[in-house]
PDB file of C-alpha atoms and ligand atoms in Angstrom:
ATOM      1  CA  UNK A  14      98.965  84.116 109.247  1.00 97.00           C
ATOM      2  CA  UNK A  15      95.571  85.144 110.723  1.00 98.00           C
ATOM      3  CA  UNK A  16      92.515  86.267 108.658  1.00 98.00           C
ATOM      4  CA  UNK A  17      90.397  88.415 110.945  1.00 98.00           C
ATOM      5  CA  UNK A  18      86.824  89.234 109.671  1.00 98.00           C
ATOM      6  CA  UNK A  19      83.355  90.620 110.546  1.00 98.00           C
ATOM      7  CA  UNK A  20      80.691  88.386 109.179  1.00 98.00           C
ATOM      8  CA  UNK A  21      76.910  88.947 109.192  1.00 96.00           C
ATOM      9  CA  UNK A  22      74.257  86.093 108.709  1.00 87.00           C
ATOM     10  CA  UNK A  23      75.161  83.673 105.887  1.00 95.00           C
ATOM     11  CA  UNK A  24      78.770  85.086 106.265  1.00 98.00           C
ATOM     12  CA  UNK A  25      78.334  88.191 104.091  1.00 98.00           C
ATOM     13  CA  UNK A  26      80.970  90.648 104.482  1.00 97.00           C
ATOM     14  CA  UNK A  27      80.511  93.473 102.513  1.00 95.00           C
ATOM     15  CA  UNK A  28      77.384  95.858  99.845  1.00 95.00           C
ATOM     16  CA  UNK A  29      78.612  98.052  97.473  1.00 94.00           C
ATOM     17  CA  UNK A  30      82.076  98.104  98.464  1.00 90.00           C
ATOM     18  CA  UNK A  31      81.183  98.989 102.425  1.00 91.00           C
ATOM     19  CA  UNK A  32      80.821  96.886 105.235  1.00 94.00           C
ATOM     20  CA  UNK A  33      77.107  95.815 106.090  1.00 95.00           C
ATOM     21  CA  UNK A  34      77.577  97.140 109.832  1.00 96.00           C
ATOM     22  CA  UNK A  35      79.808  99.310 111.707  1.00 96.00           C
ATOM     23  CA  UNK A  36      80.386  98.028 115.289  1.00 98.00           C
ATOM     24  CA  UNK A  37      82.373  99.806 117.497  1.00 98.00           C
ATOM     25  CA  UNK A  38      83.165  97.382 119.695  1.00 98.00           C
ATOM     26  CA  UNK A  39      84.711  95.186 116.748  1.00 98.00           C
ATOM     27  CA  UNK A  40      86.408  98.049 114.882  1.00 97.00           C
ATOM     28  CA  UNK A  41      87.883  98.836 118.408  1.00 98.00           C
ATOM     29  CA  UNK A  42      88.776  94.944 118.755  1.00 98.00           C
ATOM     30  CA  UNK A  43      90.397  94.924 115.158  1.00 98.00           C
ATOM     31  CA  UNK A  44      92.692  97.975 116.147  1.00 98.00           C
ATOM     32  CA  UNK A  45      93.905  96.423 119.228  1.00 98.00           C
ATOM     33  CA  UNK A  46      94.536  93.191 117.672  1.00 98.00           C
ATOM     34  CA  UNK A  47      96.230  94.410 114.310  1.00 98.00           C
ATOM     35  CA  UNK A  48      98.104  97.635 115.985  1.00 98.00           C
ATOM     36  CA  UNK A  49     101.326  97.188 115.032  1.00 98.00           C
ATOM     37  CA  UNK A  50     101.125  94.112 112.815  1.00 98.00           C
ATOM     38  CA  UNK A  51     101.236  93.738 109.231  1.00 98.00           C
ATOM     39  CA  UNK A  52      98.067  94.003 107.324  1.00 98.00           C
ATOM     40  CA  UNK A  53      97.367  92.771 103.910  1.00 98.00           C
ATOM     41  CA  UNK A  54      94.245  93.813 102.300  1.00 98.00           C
ATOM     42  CA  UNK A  55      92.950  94.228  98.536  1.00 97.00           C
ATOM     43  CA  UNK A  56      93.168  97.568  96.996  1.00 96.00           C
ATOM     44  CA  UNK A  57      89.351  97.738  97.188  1.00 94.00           C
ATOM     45  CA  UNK A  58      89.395  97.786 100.762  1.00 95.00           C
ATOM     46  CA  UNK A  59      91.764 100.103 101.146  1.00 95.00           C
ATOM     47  CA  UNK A  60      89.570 102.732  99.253  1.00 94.00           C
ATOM     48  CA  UNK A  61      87.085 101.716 101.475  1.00 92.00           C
ATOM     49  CA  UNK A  62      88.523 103.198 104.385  1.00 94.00           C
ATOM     50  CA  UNK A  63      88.158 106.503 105.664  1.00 94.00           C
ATOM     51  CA  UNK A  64      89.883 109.058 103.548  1.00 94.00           C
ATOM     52  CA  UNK A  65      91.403 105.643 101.918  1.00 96.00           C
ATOM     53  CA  UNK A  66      93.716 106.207 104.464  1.00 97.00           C
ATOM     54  CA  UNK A  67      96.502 103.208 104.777  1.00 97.00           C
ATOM     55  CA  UNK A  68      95.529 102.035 108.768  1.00 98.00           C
ATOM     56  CA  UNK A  69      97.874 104.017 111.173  1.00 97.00           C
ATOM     57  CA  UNK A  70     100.468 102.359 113.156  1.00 97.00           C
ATOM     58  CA  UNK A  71     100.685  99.186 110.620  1.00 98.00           C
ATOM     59  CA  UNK A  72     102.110  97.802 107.627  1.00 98.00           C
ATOM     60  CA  UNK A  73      99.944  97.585 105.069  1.00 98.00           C
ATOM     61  CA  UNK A  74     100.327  95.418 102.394  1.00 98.00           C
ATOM     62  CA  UNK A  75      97.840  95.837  99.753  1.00 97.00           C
ATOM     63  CA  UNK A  76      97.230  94.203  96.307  1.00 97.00           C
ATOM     64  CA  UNK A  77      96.557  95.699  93.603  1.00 96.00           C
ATOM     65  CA  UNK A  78      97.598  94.277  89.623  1.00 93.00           C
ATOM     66  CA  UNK A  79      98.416  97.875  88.211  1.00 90.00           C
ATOM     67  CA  UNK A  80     100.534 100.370  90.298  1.00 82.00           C
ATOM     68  CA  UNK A  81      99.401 103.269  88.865  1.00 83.00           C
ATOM     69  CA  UNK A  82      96.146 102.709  89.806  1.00 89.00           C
ATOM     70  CA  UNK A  83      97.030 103.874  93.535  1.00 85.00           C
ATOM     71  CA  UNK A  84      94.927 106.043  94.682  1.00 93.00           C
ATOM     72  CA  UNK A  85      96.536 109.814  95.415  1.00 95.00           C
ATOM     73  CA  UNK A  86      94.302 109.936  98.475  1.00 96.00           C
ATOM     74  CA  UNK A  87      96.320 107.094  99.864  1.00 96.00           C
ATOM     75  CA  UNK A  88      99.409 108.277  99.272  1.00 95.00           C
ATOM     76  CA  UNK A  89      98.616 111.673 100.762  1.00 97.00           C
ATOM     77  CA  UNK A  90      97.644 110.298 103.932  1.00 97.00           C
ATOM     78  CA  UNK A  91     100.378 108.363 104.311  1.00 96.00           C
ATOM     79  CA  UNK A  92     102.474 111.321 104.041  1.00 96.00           C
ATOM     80  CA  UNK A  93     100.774 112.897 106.377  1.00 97.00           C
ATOM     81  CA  UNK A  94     100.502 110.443 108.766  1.00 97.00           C
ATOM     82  CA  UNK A  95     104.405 110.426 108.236  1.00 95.00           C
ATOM     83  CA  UNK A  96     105.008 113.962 108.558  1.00 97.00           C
ATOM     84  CA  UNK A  97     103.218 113.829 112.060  1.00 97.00           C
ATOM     85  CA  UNK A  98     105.887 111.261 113.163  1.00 97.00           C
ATOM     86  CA  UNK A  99     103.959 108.138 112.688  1.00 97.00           C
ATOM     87  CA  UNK A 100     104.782 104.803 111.893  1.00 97.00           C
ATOM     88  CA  UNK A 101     102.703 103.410 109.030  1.00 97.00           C
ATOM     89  CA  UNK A 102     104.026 102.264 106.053  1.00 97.00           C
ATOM     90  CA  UNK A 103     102.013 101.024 102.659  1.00 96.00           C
ATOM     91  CA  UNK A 104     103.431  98.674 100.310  1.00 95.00           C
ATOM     92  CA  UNK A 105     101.821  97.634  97.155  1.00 96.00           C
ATOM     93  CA  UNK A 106     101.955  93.936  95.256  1.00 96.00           C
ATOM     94  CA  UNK A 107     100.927  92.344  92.080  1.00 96.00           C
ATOM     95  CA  UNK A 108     100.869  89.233  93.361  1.00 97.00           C
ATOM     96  CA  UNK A 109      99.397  86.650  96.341  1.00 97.00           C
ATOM     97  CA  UNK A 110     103.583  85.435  96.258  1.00 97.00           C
ATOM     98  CA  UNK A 111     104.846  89.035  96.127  1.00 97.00           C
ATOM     99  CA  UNK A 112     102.264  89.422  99.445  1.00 98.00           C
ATOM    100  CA  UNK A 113     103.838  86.232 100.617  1.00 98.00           C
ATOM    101  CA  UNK A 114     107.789  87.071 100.352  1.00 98.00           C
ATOM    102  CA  UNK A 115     106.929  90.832 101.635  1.00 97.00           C
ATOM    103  CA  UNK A 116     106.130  89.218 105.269  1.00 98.00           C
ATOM    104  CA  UNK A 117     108.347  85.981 105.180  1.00 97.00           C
ATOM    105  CA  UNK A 118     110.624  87.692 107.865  1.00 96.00           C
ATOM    106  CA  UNK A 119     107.981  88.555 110.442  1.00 97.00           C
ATOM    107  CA  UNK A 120     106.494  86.207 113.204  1.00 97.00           C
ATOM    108  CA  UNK A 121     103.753  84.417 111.294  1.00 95.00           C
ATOM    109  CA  UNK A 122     100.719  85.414 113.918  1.00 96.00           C
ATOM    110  CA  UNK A 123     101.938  89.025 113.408  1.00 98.00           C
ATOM    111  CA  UNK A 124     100.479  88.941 109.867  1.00 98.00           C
ATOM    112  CA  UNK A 125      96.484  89.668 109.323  1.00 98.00           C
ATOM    113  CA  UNK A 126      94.546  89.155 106.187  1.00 98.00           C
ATOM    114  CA  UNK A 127      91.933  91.791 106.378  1.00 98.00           C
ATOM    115  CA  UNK A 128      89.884  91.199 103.395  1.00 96.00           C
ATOM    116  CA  UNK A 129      88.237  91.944 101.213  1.00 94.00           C
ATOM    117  CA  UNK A 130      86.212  88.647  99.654  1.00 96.00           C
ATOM    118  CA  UNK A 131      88.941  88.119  97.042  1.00 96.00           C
ATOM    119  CA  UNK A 132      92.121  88.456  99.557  1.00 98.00           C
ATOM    120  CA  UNK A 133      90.426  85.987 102.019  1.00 98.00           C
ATOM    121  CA  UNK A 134      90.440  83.525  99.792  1.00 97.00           C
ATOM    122  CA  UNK A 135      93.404  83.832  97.840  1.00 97.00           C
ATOM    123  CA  UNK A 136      95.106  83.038 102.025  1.00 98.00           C
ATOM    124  CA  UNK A 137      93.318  81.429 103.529  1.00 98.00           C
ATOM    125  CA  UNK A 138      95.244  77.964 102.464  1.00 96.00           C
ATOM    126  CA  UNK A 139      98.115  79.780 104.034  1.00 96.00           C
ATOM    127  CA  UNK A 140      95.898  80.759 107.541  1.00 97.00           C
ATOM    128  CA  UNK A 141      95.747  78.498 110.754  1.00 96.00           C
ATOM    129  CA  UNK A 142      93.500  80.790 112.750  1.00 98.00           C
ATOM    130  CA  UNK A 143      91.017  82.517 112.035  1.00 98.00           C
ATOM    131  CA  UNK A 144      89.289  85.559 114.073  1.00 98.00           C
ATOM    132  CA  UNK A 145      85.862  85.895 113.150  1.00 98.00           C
ATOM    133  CA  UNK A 146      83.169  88.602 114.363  1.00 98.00           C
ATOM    134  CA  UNK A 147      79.428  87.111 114.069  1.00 98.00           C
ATOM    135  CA  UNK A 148      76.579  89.027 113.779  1.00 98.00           C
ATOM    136  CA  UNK A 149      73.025  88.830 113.212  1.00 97.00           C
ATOM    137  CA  UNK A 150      72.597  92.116 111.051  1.00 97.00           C
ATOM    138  CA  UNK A 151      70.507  91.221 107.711  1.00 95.00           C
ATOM    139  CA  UNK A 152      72.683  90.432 105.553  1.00 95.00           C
ATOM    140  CA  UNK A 153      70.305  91.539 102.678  1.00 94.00           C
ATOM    141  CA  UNK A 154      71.775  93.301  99.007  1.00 95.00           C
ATOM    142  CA  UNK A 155      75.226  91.535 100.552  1.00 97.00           C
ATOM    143  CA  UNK A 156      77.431  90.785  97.606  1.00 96.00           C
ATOM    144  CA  UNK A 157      80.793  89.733  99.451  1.00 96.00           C
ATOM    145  CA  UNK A 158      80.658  86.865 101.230  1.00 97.00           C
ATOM    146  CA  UNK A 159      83.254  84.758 103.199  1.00 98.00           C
ATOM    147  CA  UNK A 160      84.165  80.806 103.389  1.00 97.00           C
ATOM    148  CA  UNK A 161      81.320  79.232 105.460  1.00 97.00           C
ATOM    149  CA  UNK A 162      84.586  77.717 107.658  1.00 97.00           C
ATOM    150  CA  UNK A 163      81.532  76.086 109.879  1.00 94.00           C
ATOM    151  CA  UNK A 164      80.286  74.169 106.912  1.00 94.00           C
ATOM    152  CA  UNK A 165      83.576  73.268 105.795  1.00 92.00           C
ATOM    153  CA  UNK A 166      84.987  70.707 107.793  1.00 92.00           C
ATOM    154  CA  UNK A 167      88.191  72.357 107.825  1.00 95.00           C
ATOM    155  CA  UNK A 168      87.966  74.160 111.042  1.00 97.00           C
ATOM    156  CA  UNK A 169      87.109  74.074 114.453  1.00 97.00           C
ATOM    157  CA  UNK A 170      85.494  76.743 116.102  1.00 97.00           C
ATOM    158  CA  UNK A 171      87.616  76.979 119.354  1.00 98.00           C
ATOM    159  CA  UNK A 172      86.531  80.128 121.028  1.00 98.00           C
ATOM    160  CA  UNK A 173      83.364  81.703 121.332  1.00 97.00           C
ATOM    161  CA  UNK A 174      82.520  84.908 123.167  1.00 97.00           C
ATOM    162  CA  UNK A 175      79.592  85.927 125.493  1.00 98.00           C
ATOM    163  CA  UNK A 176      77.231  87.617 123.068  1.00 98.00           C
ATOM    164  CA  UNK A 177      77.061  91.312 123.209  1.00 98.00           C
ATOM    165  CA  UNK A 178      74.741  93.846 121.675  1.00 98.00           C
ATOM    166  CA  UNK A 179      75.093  97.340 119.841  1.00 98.00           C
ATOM    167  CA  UNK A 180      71.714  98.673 118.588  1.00 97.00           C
ATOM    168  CA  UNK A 181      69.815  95.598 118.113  1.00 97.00           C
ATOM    169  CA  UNK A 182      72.485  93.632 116.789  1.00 98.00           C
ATOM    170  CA  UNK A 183      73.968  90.648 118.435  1.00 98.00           C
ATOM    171  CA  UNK A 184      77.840  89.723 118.032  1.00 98.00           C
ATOM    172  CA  UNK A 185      80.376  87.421 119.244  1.00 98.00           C
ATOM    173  CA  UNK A 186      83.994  87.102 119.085  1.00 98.00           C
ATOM    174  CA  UNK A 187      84.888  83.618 117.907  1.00 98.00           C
ATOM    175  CA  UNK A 188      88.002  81.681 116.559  1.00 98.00           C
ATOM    176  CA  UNK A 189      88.106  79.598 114.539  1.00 98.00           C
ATOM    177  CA  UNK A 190      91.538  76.747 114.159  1.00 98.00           C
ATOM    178  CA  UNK A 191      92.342  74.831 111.338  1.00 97.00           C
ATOM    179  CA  UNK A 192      91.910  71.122 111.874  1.00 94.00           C
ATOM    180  CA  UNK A 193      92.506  69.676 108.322  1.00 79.00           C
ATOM    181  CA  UNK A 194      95.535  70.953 106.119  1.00 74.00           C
TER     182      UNK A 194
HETATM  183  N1  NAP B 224      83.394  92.296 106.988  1.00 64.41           N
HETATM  184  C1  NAP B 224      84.703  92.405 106.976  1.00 64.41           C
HETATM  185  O1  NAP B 224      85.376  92.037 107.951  1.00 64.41           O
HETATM  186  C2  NAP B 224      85.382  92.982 105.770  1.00 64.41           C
HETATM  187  C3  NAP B 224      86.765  93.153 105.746  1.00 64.41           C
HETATM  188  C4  NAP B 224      87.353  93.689 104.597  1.00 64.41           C
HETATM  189  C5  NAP B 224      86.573  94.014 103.511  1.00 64.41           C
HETATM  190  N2  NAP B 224      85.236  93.845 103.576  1.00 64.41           N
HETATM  191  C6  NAP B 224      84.375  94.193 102.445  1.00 64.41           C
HETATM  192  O2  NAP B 224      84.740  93.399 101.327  1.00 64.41           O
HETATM  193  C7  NAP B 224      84.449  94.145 100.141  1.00 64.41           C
HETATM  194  C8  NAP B 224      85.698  94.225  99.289  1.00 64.41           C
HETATM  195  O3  NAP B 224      86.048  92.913  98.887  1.00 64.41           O
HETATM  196  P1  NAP B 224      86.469  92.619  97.386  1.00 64.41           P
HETATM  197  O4  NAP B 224      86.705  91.156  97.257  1.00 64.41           O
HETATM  198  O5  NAP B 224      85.449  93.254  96.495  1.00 64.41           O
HETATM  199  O6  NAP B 224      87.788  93.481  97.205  1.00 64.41           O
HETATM  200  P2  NAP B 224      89.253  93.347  97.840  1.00 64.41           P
HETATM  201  O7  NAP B 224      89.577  91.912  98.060  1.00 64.41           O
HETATM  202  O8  NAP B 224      89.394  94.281  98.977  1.00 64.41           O
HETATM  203  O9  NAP B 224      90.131  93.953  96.666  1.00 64.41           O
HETATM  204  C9  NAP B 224      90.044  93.386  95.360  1.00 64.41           C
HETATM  205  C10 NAP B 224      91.164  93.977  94.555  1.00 64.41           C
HETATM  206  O10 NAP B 224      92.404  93.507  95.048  1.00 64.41           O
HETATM  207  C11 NAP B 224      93.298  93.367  93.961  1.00 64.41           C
HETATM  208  N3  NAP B 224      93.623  91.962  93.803  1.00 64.41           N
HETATM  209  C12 NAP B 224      92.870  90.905  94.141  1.00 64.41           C
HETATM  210  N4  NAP B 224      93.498  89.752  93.810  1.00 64.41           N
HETATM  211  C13 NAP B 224      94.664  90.118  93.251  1.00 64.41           C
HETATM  212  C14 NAP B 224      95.756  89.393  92.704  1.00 64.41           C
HETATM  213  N5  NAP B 224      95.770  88.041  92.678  1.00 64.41           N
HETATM  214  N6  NAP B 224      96.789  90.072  92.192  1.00 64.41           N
HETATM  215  C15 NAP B 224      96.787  91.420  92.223  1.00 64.41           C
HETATM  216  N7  NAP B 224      95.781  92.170  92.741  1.00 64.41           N
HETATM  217  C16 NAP B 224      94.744  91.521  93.245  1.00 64.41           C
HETATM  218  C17 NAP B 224      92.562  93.845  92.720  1.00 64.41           C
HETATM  219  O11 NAP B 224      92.794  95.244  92.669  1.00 64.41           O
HETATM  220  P3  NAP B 224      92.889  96.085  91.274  1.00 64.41           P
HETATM  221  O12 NAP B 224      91.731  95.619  90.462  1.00 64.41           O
HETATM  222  O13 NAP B 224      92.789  97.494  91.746  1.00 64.41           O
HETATM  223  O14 NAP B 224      94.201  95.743  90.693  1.00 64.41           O
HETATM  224  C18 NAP B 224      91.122  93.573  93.095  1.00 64.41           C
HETATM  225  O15 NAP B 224      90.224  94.360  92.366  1.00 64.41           O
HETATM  226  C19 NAP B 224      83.987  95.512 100.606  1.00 64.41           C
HETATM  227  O16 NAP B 224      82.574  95.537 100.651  1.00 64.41           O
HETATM  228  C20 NAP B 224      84.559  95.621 102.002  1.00 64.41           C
HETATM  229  O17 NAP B 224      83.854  96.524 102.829  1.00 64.41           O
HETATM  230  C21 NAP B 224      84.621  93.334 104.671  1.00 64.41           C
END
């Protein structure tokens, strides 16, 4: 499995249940790498997407510890994403080992933790790669963070990308490969 993640200085992630910085050229990245694929997310990130829309074109796997807490804004979009003809589908689980049996049959680098705090670190002991977006944006307020995998000795970064800029902000692509089980 691959955790894929947009970090900002000190590897915050998230304020207030939003992510510190929309970039463009990363939220076009994270389509294109995750179209397709299977996606599994917390259910607080899911209501943190547009519409809390399930993300189109994938399976979405989402935890959540009481079904009827789904949101009927989810569940209406995927509805209507399936009456248009598309191919998205939403599952819910209790469970990090329900999450883990609902993808044992698919390739393992077709699966993509997606966050939030909680869900990154509940897989990452599962995760050999890890695709992460740095940026410089302040990271102040930030109350989700992610593993400093630089600081942990754990993981090599293996990849890093020419720096590029979107409104005074500077990101990178990187990857990062486990080194130490
Ligand atoms: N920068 C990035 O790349 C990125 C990516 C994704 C998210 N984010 C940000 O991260 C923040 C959200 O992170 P978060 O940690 O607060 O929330 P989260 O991980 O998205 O979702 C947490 C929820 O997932 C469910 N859950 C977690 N562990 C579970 C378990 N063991 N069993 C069953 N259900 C479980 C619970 O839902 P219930 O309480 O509803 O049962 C829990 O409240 C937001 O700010 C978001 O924008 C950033």
């Amino acid at each position: 499995m691959i955790e894929i993640v947009n970090v900002s200085r000190d590897w915050a992630i998230g304020k207030r249940g939003q992510l510190l910085i929309h970039i463009p050229a990363d939220l076009r990245y994270f389509r294109q790498t995750t179209a397709g694929k299977v996606c599994i997310m917390g259910s607080t990130t899911l209501e943190s997407f547009p519409r809390m829309a399930p993300l189109k074109g994938r399976v979405n796997i989402v935890l959540i510890d009481d079904a009827r807490k789904i949101r009927p804004e989810s569940l209406a979009a995927l509805e209507a994403d399936r009456a248009a003809g598309g191919s998205t589908e939403l599952f819910y689980v209790r469970s990090p080992e329900e999450a883990l049996e609902a993808v044992r049959d698919y390739p393992k680098d077709d699966v993509f933790v997606i966050g939030g705090a909680s869900i990154y670190r509940l897989f990452l002991p599962y995760c050999d790669t890890c695709l992460v977006t740095h940026n410089d944006y302040p990271s102040d307020g930030a109350d989700t963070f992610y593993p400093d995998l630089a600081a942990s000795g754990e993981w090599q970064l293996t990849e890093e990308g020419e720096p590029q800029e979107y409104e005074g902000t500077t990101f990178r692509f990187c990857r990062y490969e486990r080194i130490l089980p």
